[in-house]
């Protein structure tokens, strides 16, 4: 029997500075610590693929995220990609994504990444309005995003994603619509549109607490979500998940793997894995990560084997995010398994989950509360 395809995720835990809203695990980039990390990461790839016996399993997607992978030198990224190709069996059409911040990449870097087999480049644009960027403490300017996309295309990339956010402090419906329109003129193949969420411990959360920043307006976020749906579908993008739109044939294969409960192996501090019914995660601490690998120990902190019921729970929670949804009987089976029948009935009555015939999915309002609903169904 051919084993099911696998994905690989590599967490590059560095940025030049932390944006006000960001709660990801990361450190401020310094050349010395970055080089130590690259050595550890390469060691981890070898150890992990050996111990988890991935030999021969086809890998359909590789994703370098973070953090900001492109704060590393292009030569370091190329070395990491080359190690991945040696340690894993990539399918001929494997999707290889590198996330980048527009101001941390040159055309020469892009050419090197393309030559190293990167098939998809993803830029964290966040907004196409300089005022929005300033208000969320995101370094860089809109013109850098325009340059990065232009250079990526000149370098030969045909699959380009832009990440943008809505519900930002001071952002109006009009300025969000303008961000979308400006993105469309750059002709990306994929757009990820994230509603701003306020994460505990971030500078944004403390700004809101001190009344220096407004609380996100849920009503406005719903209007912005609807505007994105309208503007992007008019421009030929298909919505396929809560936050994701793609031109036909360009849905992100790696993200689809997560939402369809597929298996993946994670590398780097804080990276998560799901393999053979077991979830496990790396320690979110670069110093402990490096020490562990210097002693040739995998830096795994948590490990939990999922029962069949838990596997169904995860498949339901992730699958509801997809516009294609999940078979309705699986939602009800999960509700019965976990004693969630009353909660599920309530979510249906409130039209946060919608059932159409055989399939169930989050409704437009439900999509804005996706994390809360996931918590209720857990
Ligand atoms: S660039 Fe991205 S990963 Fe880095 S701090 Fe900003 S949002 Fe977070």
CSV table of C-alpha atoms and ligand atoms in Angstrom, one decimal:
chain,number,residue,atom,x,y,z
A,1,UNK,CA,0.0,0.0,0.0
A,2,UNK,CA,1.3,3.5,-0.9
A,3,UNK,CA,1.7,5.5,2.3
A,4,UNK,CA,-0.3,8.7,2.5
A,5,UNK,CA,1.6,11.9,1.5
A,6,UNK,CA,3.4,13.9,4.2
A,7,UNK,CA,4.1,17.6,4.6
A,8,UNK,CA,7.2,19.2,6.2
A,9,UNK,CA,7.1,22.5,8.2
A,10,UNK,CA,10.2,24.4,9.2
A,11,UNK,CA,9.9,27.1,11.7
A,12,UNK,CA,12.5,29.9,11.3
A,13,UNK,CA,12.3,31.7,14.6
A,14,UNK,CA,13.7,35.1,13.7
A,15,UNK,CA,12.5,38.5,12.8
A,16,UNK,CA,14.2,41.9,12.6
A,17,UNK,CA,11.7,43.2,15.2
A,18,UNK,CA,8.4,42.1,16.6
A,19,UNK,CA,5.2,43.5,15.2
A,20,UNK,CA,2.7,44.8,17.8
A,21,UNK,CA,0.1,42.1,17.2
A,22,UNK,CA,2.4,39.1,16.8
A,23,UNK,CA,2.4,36.3,19.3
A,24,UNK,CA,4.5,33.7,17.4
A,25,UNK,CA,7.5,32.2,19.0
A,26,UNK,CA,10.5,34.2,17.7
A,27,UNK,CA,13.8,35.8,18.6
A,28,UNK,CA,15.3,39.0,17.2
A,29,UNK,CA,17.6,38.1,14.3
A,30,UNK,CA,21.4,38.2,15.0
A,31,UNK,CA,23.9,36.6,12.6
A,32,UNK,CA,25.7,34.5,15.2
A,33,UNK,CA,22.5,33.0,16.7
A,34,UNK,CA,21.1,32.4,13.2
A,35,UNK,CA,24.1,30.4,12.1
A,36,UNK,CA,24.0,28.2,15.3
A,37,UNK,CA,20.3,27.7,14.6
A,38,UNK,CA,20.9,26.6,11.0
A,39,UNK,CA,23.4,24.0,12.2
A,40,UNK,CA,20.9,22.7,14.8
A,41,UNK,CA,18.1,22.6,12.3
A,42,UNK,CA,20.1,20.6,9.8
A,43,UNK,CA,21.0,18.2,12.6
A,44,UNK,CA,17.4,17.9,13.6
A,45,UNK,CA,16.3,17.2,10.0
A,46,UNK,CA,18.7,14.3,9.9
A,47,UNK,CA,17.9,12.9,13.3
A,48,UNK,CA,14.1,13.3,13.0
A,49,UNK,CA,13.7,11.8,9.6
A,50,UNK,CA,15.9,8.8,10.7
A,51,UNK,CA,14.0,8.3,14.0
A,52,UNK,CA,10.5,8.8,12.5
A,53,UNK,CA,11.3,6.5,9.6
A,54,UNK,CA,10.1,8.8,6.8
A,55,UNK,CA,12.2,7.1,4.2
A,56,UNK,CA,10.2,6.5,1.0
A,57,UNK,CA,7.2,8.5,2.2
A,58,UNK,CA,6.2,11.0,-0.5
A,59,UNK,CA,6.4,14.6,0.7
A,60,UNK,CA,3.9,16.7,-1.2
A,61,UNK,CA,4.6,20.1,0.5
A,62,UNK,CA,7.4,21.8,2.3
A,63,UNK,CA,6.7,25.1,4.1
A,64,UNK,CA,9.3,27.5,5.5
A,65,UNK,CA,7.5,29.8,7.9
A,66,UNK,CA,8.2,31.7,11.1
A,67,UNK,CA,9.2,34.2,12.1
A,68,UNK,CA,10.6,35.5,8.9
A,69,UNK,CA,12.6,32.9,7.0
A,70,UNK,CA,14.1,35.5,4.6
A,71,UNK,CA,16.0,37.2,7.4
A,72,UNK,CA,18.4,34.2,7.0
A,73,UNK,CA,20.9,34.6,4.2
A,74,UNK,CA,19.7,33.0,0.9
A,75,UNK,CA,22.7,30.6,1.1
A,76,UNK,CA,21.4,29.4,4.5
A,77,UNK,CA,17.9,28.9,3.1
A,78,UNK,CA,19.3,27.0,0.1
A,79,UNK,CA,21.4,24.8,2.5
A,80,UNK,CA,18.2,24.0,4.5
A,81,UNK,CA,16.2,23.2,1.4
A,82,UNK,CA,19.0,21.0,0.1
A,83,UNK,CA,19.1,19.1,3.4
A,84,UNK,CA,15.3,18.6,3.2
A,85,UNK,CA,15.7,17.2,-0.3
A,86,UNK,CA,18.3,14.7,0.9
A,87,UNK,CA,16.5,13.6,4.0
A,88,UNK,CA,13.0,13.3,2.6
A,89,UNK,CA,11.4,12.0,-0.7
A,90,UNK,CA,9.8,15.1,-2.3
A,91,UNK,CA,7.3,14.3,-5.0
A,92,UNK,CA,8.2,15.8,-8.5
A,93,UNK,CA,5.4,18.3,-8.1
A,94,UNK,CA,6.1,19.1,-4.4
A,95,UNK,CA,4.9,22.5,-3.4
A,96,UNK,CA,7.8,24.3,-1.7
A,97,UNK,CA,6.8,27.6,0.0
A,98,UNK,CA,9.1,30.2,1.6
A,99,UNK,CA,7.5,33.0,3.6
A,100,UNK,CA,9.3,36.3,3.5
A,101,UNK,CA,9.0,39.9,4.6
A,102,UNK,CA,9.2,42.2,1.6
A,103,UNK,CA,12.0,44.3,2.9
A,104,UNK,CA,14.3,41.3,3.7
A,105,UNK,CA,14.7,39.9,0.2
A,106,UNK,CA,16.5,41.0,-3.0
A,107,UNK,CA,16.0,39.8,-6.5
A,108,UNK,CA,19.3,37.9,-6.3
A,109,UNK,CA,17.9,36.0,-3.2
A,110,UNK,CA,14.7,35.2,-5.1
A,111,UNK,CA,16.7,33.8,-8.0
A,112,UNK,CA,18.7,31.6,-5.6
A,113,UNK,CA,15.5,30.4,-3.8
A,114,UNK,CA,13.9,29.5,-7.2
A,115,UNK,CA,16.9,27.6,-8.3
A,116,UNK,CA,16.9,25.7,-5.0
A,117,UNK,CA,13.4,24.4,-5.9
A,118,UNK,CA,11.1,26.9,-4.2
A,119,UNK,CA,7.8,26.9,-6.1
A,120,UNK,CA,5.8,29.4,-4.1
A,121,UNK,CA,6.7,32.6,-2.3
A,122,UNK,CA,4.5,34.2,0.4
A,123,UNK,CA,5.0,37.8,1.4
A,124,UNK,CA,3.6,39.2,4.7
A,125,UNK,CA,2.2,42.4,3.2
A,126,UNK,CA,-0.3,42.9,6.1
A,127,UNK,CA,-1.8,46.0,4.5
A,128,UNK,CA,-1.3,48.2,1.4
A,129,UNK,CA,-1.7,51.4,3.5
A,130,UNK,CA,1.4,52.8,5.2
A,131,UNK,CA,-0.8,54.3,8.0
A,132,UNK,CA,-2.1,50.8,8.9
A,133,UNK,CA,1.4,49.4,8.9
A,134,UNK,CA,2.6,52.1,11.3
A,135,UNK,CA,-0.4,51.6,13.6
A,136,UNK,CA,0.3,47.9,14.0
A,137,UNK,CA,4.1,48.4,14.5
A,138,UNK,CA,4.9,46.4,11.3
A,139,UNK,CA,8.2,47.7,9.9
A,140,UNK,CA,8.5,48.6,6.2
A,141,UNK,CA,6.4,50.3,3.6
A,142,UNK,CA,3.9,49.4,1.0
A,143,UNK,CA,6.3,50.2,-1.8
A,144,UNK,CA,8.5,47.4,-0.6
A,145,UNK,CA,5.7,44.9,-1.1
A,146,UNK,CA,5.2,46.2,-4.6
A,147,UNK,CA,8.9,45.8,-5.3
A,148,UNK,CA,9.2,42.4,-3.8
A,149,UNK,CA,6.3,41.0,-5.8
A,150,UNK,CA,7.6,42.6,-9.0
A,151,UNK,CA,11.1,41.1,-8.4
A,152,UNK,CA,9.7,37.7,-7.5
A,153,UNK,CA,7.9,37.6,-10.8
A,154,UNK,CA,11.0,38.8,-12.7
A,155,UNK,CA,13.0,36.1,-10.9
A,156,UNK,CA,10.6,33.5,-12.4
A,157,UNK,CA,8.0,32.9,-9.6
A,158,UNK,CA,4.5,32.2,-10.9
A,159,UNK,CA,2.9,31.3,-7.6
A,160,UNK,CA,2.9,34.2,-5.2
A,161,UNK,CA,0.9,34.7,-2.0
A,162,UNK,CA,0.2,37.9,-0.1
A,163,UNK,CA,-0.9,37.8,3.6
A,164,UNK,CA,-3.1,40.8,4.5
A,165,UNK,CA,-5.1,41.7,7.7
A,166,UNK,CA,-8.3,43.4,8.4
A,167,UNK,CA,-9.9,45.0,11.5
A,168,UNK,CA,-6.7,46.9,12.1
A,169,UNK,CA,-6.7,49.9,14.5
A,170,UNK,CA,-7.9,52.9,12.5
A,171,UNK,CA,-8.6,50.9,9.3
A,172,UNK,CA,-11.9,51.8,7.6
A,173,UNK,CA,-13.9,49.7,5.3
A,174,UNK,CA,-12.8,51.9,2.4
A,175,UNK,CA,-9.1,51.5,3.2
A,176,UNK,CA,-9.5,47.7,3.5
A,177,UNK,CA,-11.2,47.7,0.1
A,178,UNK,CA,-8.3,49.7,-1.3
A,179,UNK,CA,-5.8,47.3,0.2
A,180,UNK,CA,-7.6,44.4,-1.6
A,181,UNK,CA,-7.7,46.4,-4.9
A,182,UNK,CA,-4.0,47.2,-4.7
A,183,UNK,CA,-3.2,43.6,-4.0
A,184,UNK,CA,-5.2,42.5,-7.0
A,185,UNK,CA,-3.3,44.8,-9.3
A,186,UNK,CA,-0.1,42.9,-8.2
A,187,UNK,CA,-1.8,39.7,-9.5
A,188,UNK,CA,-0.9,37.3,-6.7
A,189,UNK,CA,-2.2,33.7,-7.3
A,190,UNK,CA,-3.2,33.5,-3.6
A,191,UNK,CA,-4.4,35.8,-0.9
A,192,UNK,CA,-4.7,35.1,2.8
A,193,UNK,CA,-7.0,37.6,4.6
A,194,UNK,CA,-6.8,37.4,8.4
A,195,UNK,CA,-9.1,39.1,10.8
A,196,UNK,CA,-6.9,40.8,13.5
A,197,UNK,CA,-7.1,38.9,16.7
A,198,UNK,CA,-5.7,40.4,19.9
A,199,UNK,CA,-3.3,37.9,21.5
A,200,UNK,CA,-2.5,38.1,25.2
A,201,UNK,CA,1.0,39.4,26.0
A,202,UNK,CA,1.4,41.4,22.7
A,203,UNK,CA,2.1,45.1,22.6
A,204,UNK,CA,-1.3,45.5,20.8
A,205,UNK,CA,-3.1,44.0,23.8
A,206,UNK,CA,-1.4,46.3,26.2
A,207,UNK,CA,-2.1,49.3,23.9
A,208,UNK,CA,-5.8,48.4,24.0
A,209,UNK,CA,-5.7,48.0,27.7
A,210,UNK,CA,-4.2,51.5,28.1
A,211,UNK,CA,-6.8,52.8,25.6
A,212,UNK,CA,-4.1,53.8,23.1
A,213,UNK,CA,-5.6,51.5,20.5
A,214,UNK,CA,-9.3,50.7,19.9
A,215,UNK,CA,-10.8,47.3,20.5
A,216,UNK,CA,-11.4,45.5,17.2
A,217,UNK,CA,-15.0,46.1,16.1
A,218,UNK,CA,-16.7,42.8,15.3
A,219,UNK,CA,-19.4,44.3,13.2
A,220,UNK,CA,-16.9,46.1,11.0
A,221,UNK,CA,-14.8,42.9,10.7
A,222,UNK,CA,-17.9,41.1,9.4
A,223,UNK,CA,-18.4,43.8,6.8
A,224,UNK,CA,-14.7,43.6,5.8
A,225,UNK,CA,-14.9,39.8,5.5
A,226,UNK,CA,-18.0,40.2,3.2
A,227,UNK,CA,-16.1,42.9,1.2
A,228,UNK,CA,-13.2,40.6,0.7
A,229,UNK,CA,-15.4,37.7,-0.4
A,230,UNK,CA,-17.1,40.0,-2.9
A,231,UNK,CA,-14.1,41.9,-4.3
A,232,UNK,CA,-11.9,38.8,-4.5
A,233,UNK,CA,-14.5,36.6,-6.1
A,234,UNK,CA,-15.2,39.3,-8.7
A,235,UNK,CA,-11.5,39.3,-9.4
A,236,UNK,CA,-11.5,35.5,-10.0
A,237,UNK,CA,-10.3,34.2,-6.7
A,238,UNK,CA,-12.1,31.3,-5.0
A,239,UNK,CA,-12.5,31.2,-1.3
A,240,UNK,CA,-11.6,27.7,-0.1
A,241,UNK,CA,-11.1,28.3,3.7
A,242,UNK,CA,-12.0,30.8,6.4
A,243,UNK,CA,-9.1,33.1,5.5
A,244,UNK,CA,-7.8,31.9,2.2
A,245,UNK,CA,-8.5,32.7,-1.5
A,246,UNK,CA,-6.8,31.4,-4.6
A,247,UNK,CA,-7.0,31.5,-8.3
A,248,UNK,CA,-8.2,28.2,-9.7
A,249,UNK,CA,-5.5,25.5,-9.1
A,250,UNK,CA,-3.5,27.6,-6.6
A,251,UNK,CA,-5.0,26.6,-3.2
A,252,UNK,CA,-2.1,26.1,-0.8
A,253,UNK,CA,-1.4,22.4,-0.6
A,254,UNK,CA,0.4,22.6,2.6
A,255,UNK,CA,-2.4,24.4,4.4
A,256,UNK,CA,-4.9,22.0,3.0
A,257,UNK,CA,-3.0,19.2,4.5
A,258,UNK,CA,-3.6,20.7,8.0
A,259,UNK,CA,-7.3,21.3,7.4
A,260,UNK,CA,-7.9,17.8,6.1
A,261,UNK,CA,-6.1,16.3,9.1
A,262,UNK,CA,-3.1,15.1,7.0
A,263,UNK,CA,0.3,14.2,8.4
A,264,UNK,CA,3.3,16.5,8.7
A,265,UNK,CA,6.6,16.6,10.3
A,266,UNK,CA,7.8,19.9,11.9
A,267,UNK,CA,11.3,21.1,12.5
A,268,UNK,CA,12.6,24.1,14.4
A,269,UNK,CA,11.6,25.6,17.8
A,270,UNK,CA,7.9,25.4,18.5
A,271,UNK,CA,7.2,23.4,15.3
A,272,UNK,CA,4.3,20.9,15.6
A,273,UNK,CA,4.1,17.4,14.0
A,274,UNK,CA,1.3,14.9,13.4
A,275,UNK,CA,2.4,11.5,12.5
A,276,UNK,CA,0.8,8.0,12.8
A,277,UNK,CA,-2.0,9.3,15.0
A,278,UNK,CA,0.4,11.1,17.4
A,279,UNK,CA,0.8,14.9,17.8
A,280,UNK,CA,4.1,16.2,19.1
A,281,UNK,CA,5.7,19.6,19.4
A,282,UNK,CA,9.2,21.0,19.8
A,283,UNK,CA,10.2,23.2,22.7
A,284,UNK,CA,9.5,26.9,22.0
A,285,UNK,CA,12.9,28.0,23.3
A,286,UNK,CA,15.9,28.5,21.0
A,287,UNK,CA,18.6,27.9,23.7
A,288,UNK,CA,17.0,24.6,24.9
A,289,UNK,CA,16.5,23.6,21.2
A,290,UNK,CA,20.2,24.2,20.4
A,291,UNK,CA,21.4,22.4,23.6
A,292,UNK,CA,19.1,19.4,22.9
A,293,UNK,CA,20.4,19.0,19.4
A,294,UNK,CA,24.0,19.5,20.5
A,295,UNK,CA,23.4,16.4,22.6
A,296,UNK,CA,21.8,14.6,19.6
A,297,UNK,CA,18.4,14.6,21.3
A,298,UNK,CA,15.2,15.6,19.4
A,299,UNK,CA,13.8,18.8,21.1
A,300,UNK,CA,10.3,17.3,21.5
A,301,UNK,CA,8.4,18.7,24.5
A,302,UNK,CA,4.9,17.3,24.2
A,303,UNK,CA,3.6,14.1,22.7
A,304,UNK,CA,0.1,12.8,22.7
A,305,UNK,CA,-1.4,9.8,21.0
A,306,UNK,CA,-4.9,10.5,19.6
A,307,UNK,CA,-7.7,8.0,20.0
A,308,UNK,CA,-10.0,7.5,17.0
A,309,UNK,CA,-12.5,9.8,18.6
A,310,UNK,CA,-9.8,12.5,19.0
A,311,UNK,CA,-8.8,12.1,15.4
A,312,UNK,CA,-12.4,12.6,14.3
A,313,UNK,CA,-12.7,15.6,16.6
A,314,UNK,CA,-9.7,17.2,15.0
A,315,UNK,CA,-10.9,16.3,11.5
A,316,UNK,CA,-14.3,18.0,12.3
A,317,UNK,CA,-12.8,21.1,13.9
A,318,UNK,CA,-10.3,21.7,11.0
A,319,UNK,CA,-12.6,20.6,8.3
A,320,UNK,CA,-15.4,23.0,9.3
A,321,UNK,CA,-13.0,25.8,8.3
A,322,UNK,CA,-13.1,24.7,4.7
A,323,UNK,CA,-15.7,26.1,2.4
A,324,UNK,CA,-16.3,22.6,1.1
A,325,UNK,CA,-17.0,21.7,4.7
A,326,UNK,CA,-17.3,18.1,6.1
A,327,UNK,CA,-19.8,15.3,5.8
A,328,UNK,CA,-22.7,16.3,8.1
A,329,UNK,CA,-22.8,12.8,9.7
A,330,UNK,CA,-19.2,13.3,10.9
A,331,UNK,CA,-20.2,16.5,12.7
A,332,UNK,CA,-23.0,14.7,14.5
A,333,UNK,CA,-20.9,11.6,15.2
A,334,UNK,CA,-18.3,13.9,16.9
A,335,UNK,CA,-21.1,15.7,18.9
A,336,UNK,CA,-22.4,12.3,20.2
A,337,UNK,CA,-18.8,11.1,21.0
A,338,UNK,CA,-18.1,14.2,23.1
A,339,UNK,CA,-21.5,15.0,24.5
A,340,UNK,CA,-21.6,18.2,22.4
A,341,UNK,CA,-25.1,17.6,20.9
A,342,UNK,CA,-26.6,20.6,22.8
A,343,UNK,CA,-23.7,22.9,21.8
A,344,UNK,CA,-23.9,21.7,18.2
A,345,UNK,CA,-27.6,22.3,18.1
A,346,UNK,CA,-27.1,25.8,19.5
A,347,UNK,CA,-24.4,26.6,16.9
A,348,UNK,CA,-26.8,25.4,14.1
A,349,UNK,CA,-29.7,27.4,15.6
A,350,UNK,CA,-27.5,30.5,15.8
A,351,UNK,CA,-26.5,29.9,12.2
A,352,UNK,CA,-22.8,29.9,13.1
A,353,UNK,CA,-22.6,26.4,11.5
A,354,UNK,CA,-24.7,25.8,8.3
A,355,UNK,CA,-25.8,22.5,7.0
A,356,UNK,CA,-26.6,22.2,3.3
A,357,UNK,CA,-27.7,18.7,2.4
A,358,UNK,CA,-24.9,16.4,3.1
A,359,UNK,CA,-22.2,18.8,4.2
A,360,UNK,CA,-21.6,21.2,7.1
A,361,UNK,CA,-19.4,24.2,7.4
A,362,UNK,CA,-18.9,27.5,9.3
A,363,UNK,CA,-21.3,30.2,8.1
A,364,UNK,CA,-20.0,33.7,7.3
A,365,UNK,CA,-20.6,34.8,10.9
A,366,UNK,CA,-19.2,31.5,12.2
A,367,UNK,CA,-16.0,32.1,10.2
A,368,UNK,CA,-15.3,35.2,12.3
A,369,UNK,CA,-15.6,33.2,15.5
A,370,UNK,CA,-13.8,30.1,14.1
A,371,UNK,CA,-11.4,29.8,17.1
A,372,UNK,CA,-14.2,30.2,19.7
A,373,UNK,CA,-16.3,27.6,17.9
A,374,UNK,CA,-13.4,25.3,17.7
A,375,UNK,CA,-13.0,25.7,21.5
A,376,UNK,CA,-16.7,24.8,22.0
A,377,UNK,CA,-16.5,21.7,19.9
A,378,UNK,CA,-13.2,20.5,21.4
B,1,LIG,S1,7.2,39.8,10.6
B,1,LIG,FE1,5.6,38.3,10.9
B,1,LIG,S2,6.4,36.8,12.3
B,1,LIG,FE2,7.7,38.6,12.4
B,1,LIG,S3,6.9,39.8,14.1
B,1,LIG,FE3,5.9,40.6,12.3
B,1,LIG,S4,4.0,39.3,12.1
B,1,LIG,FE4,5.4,38.2,13.6
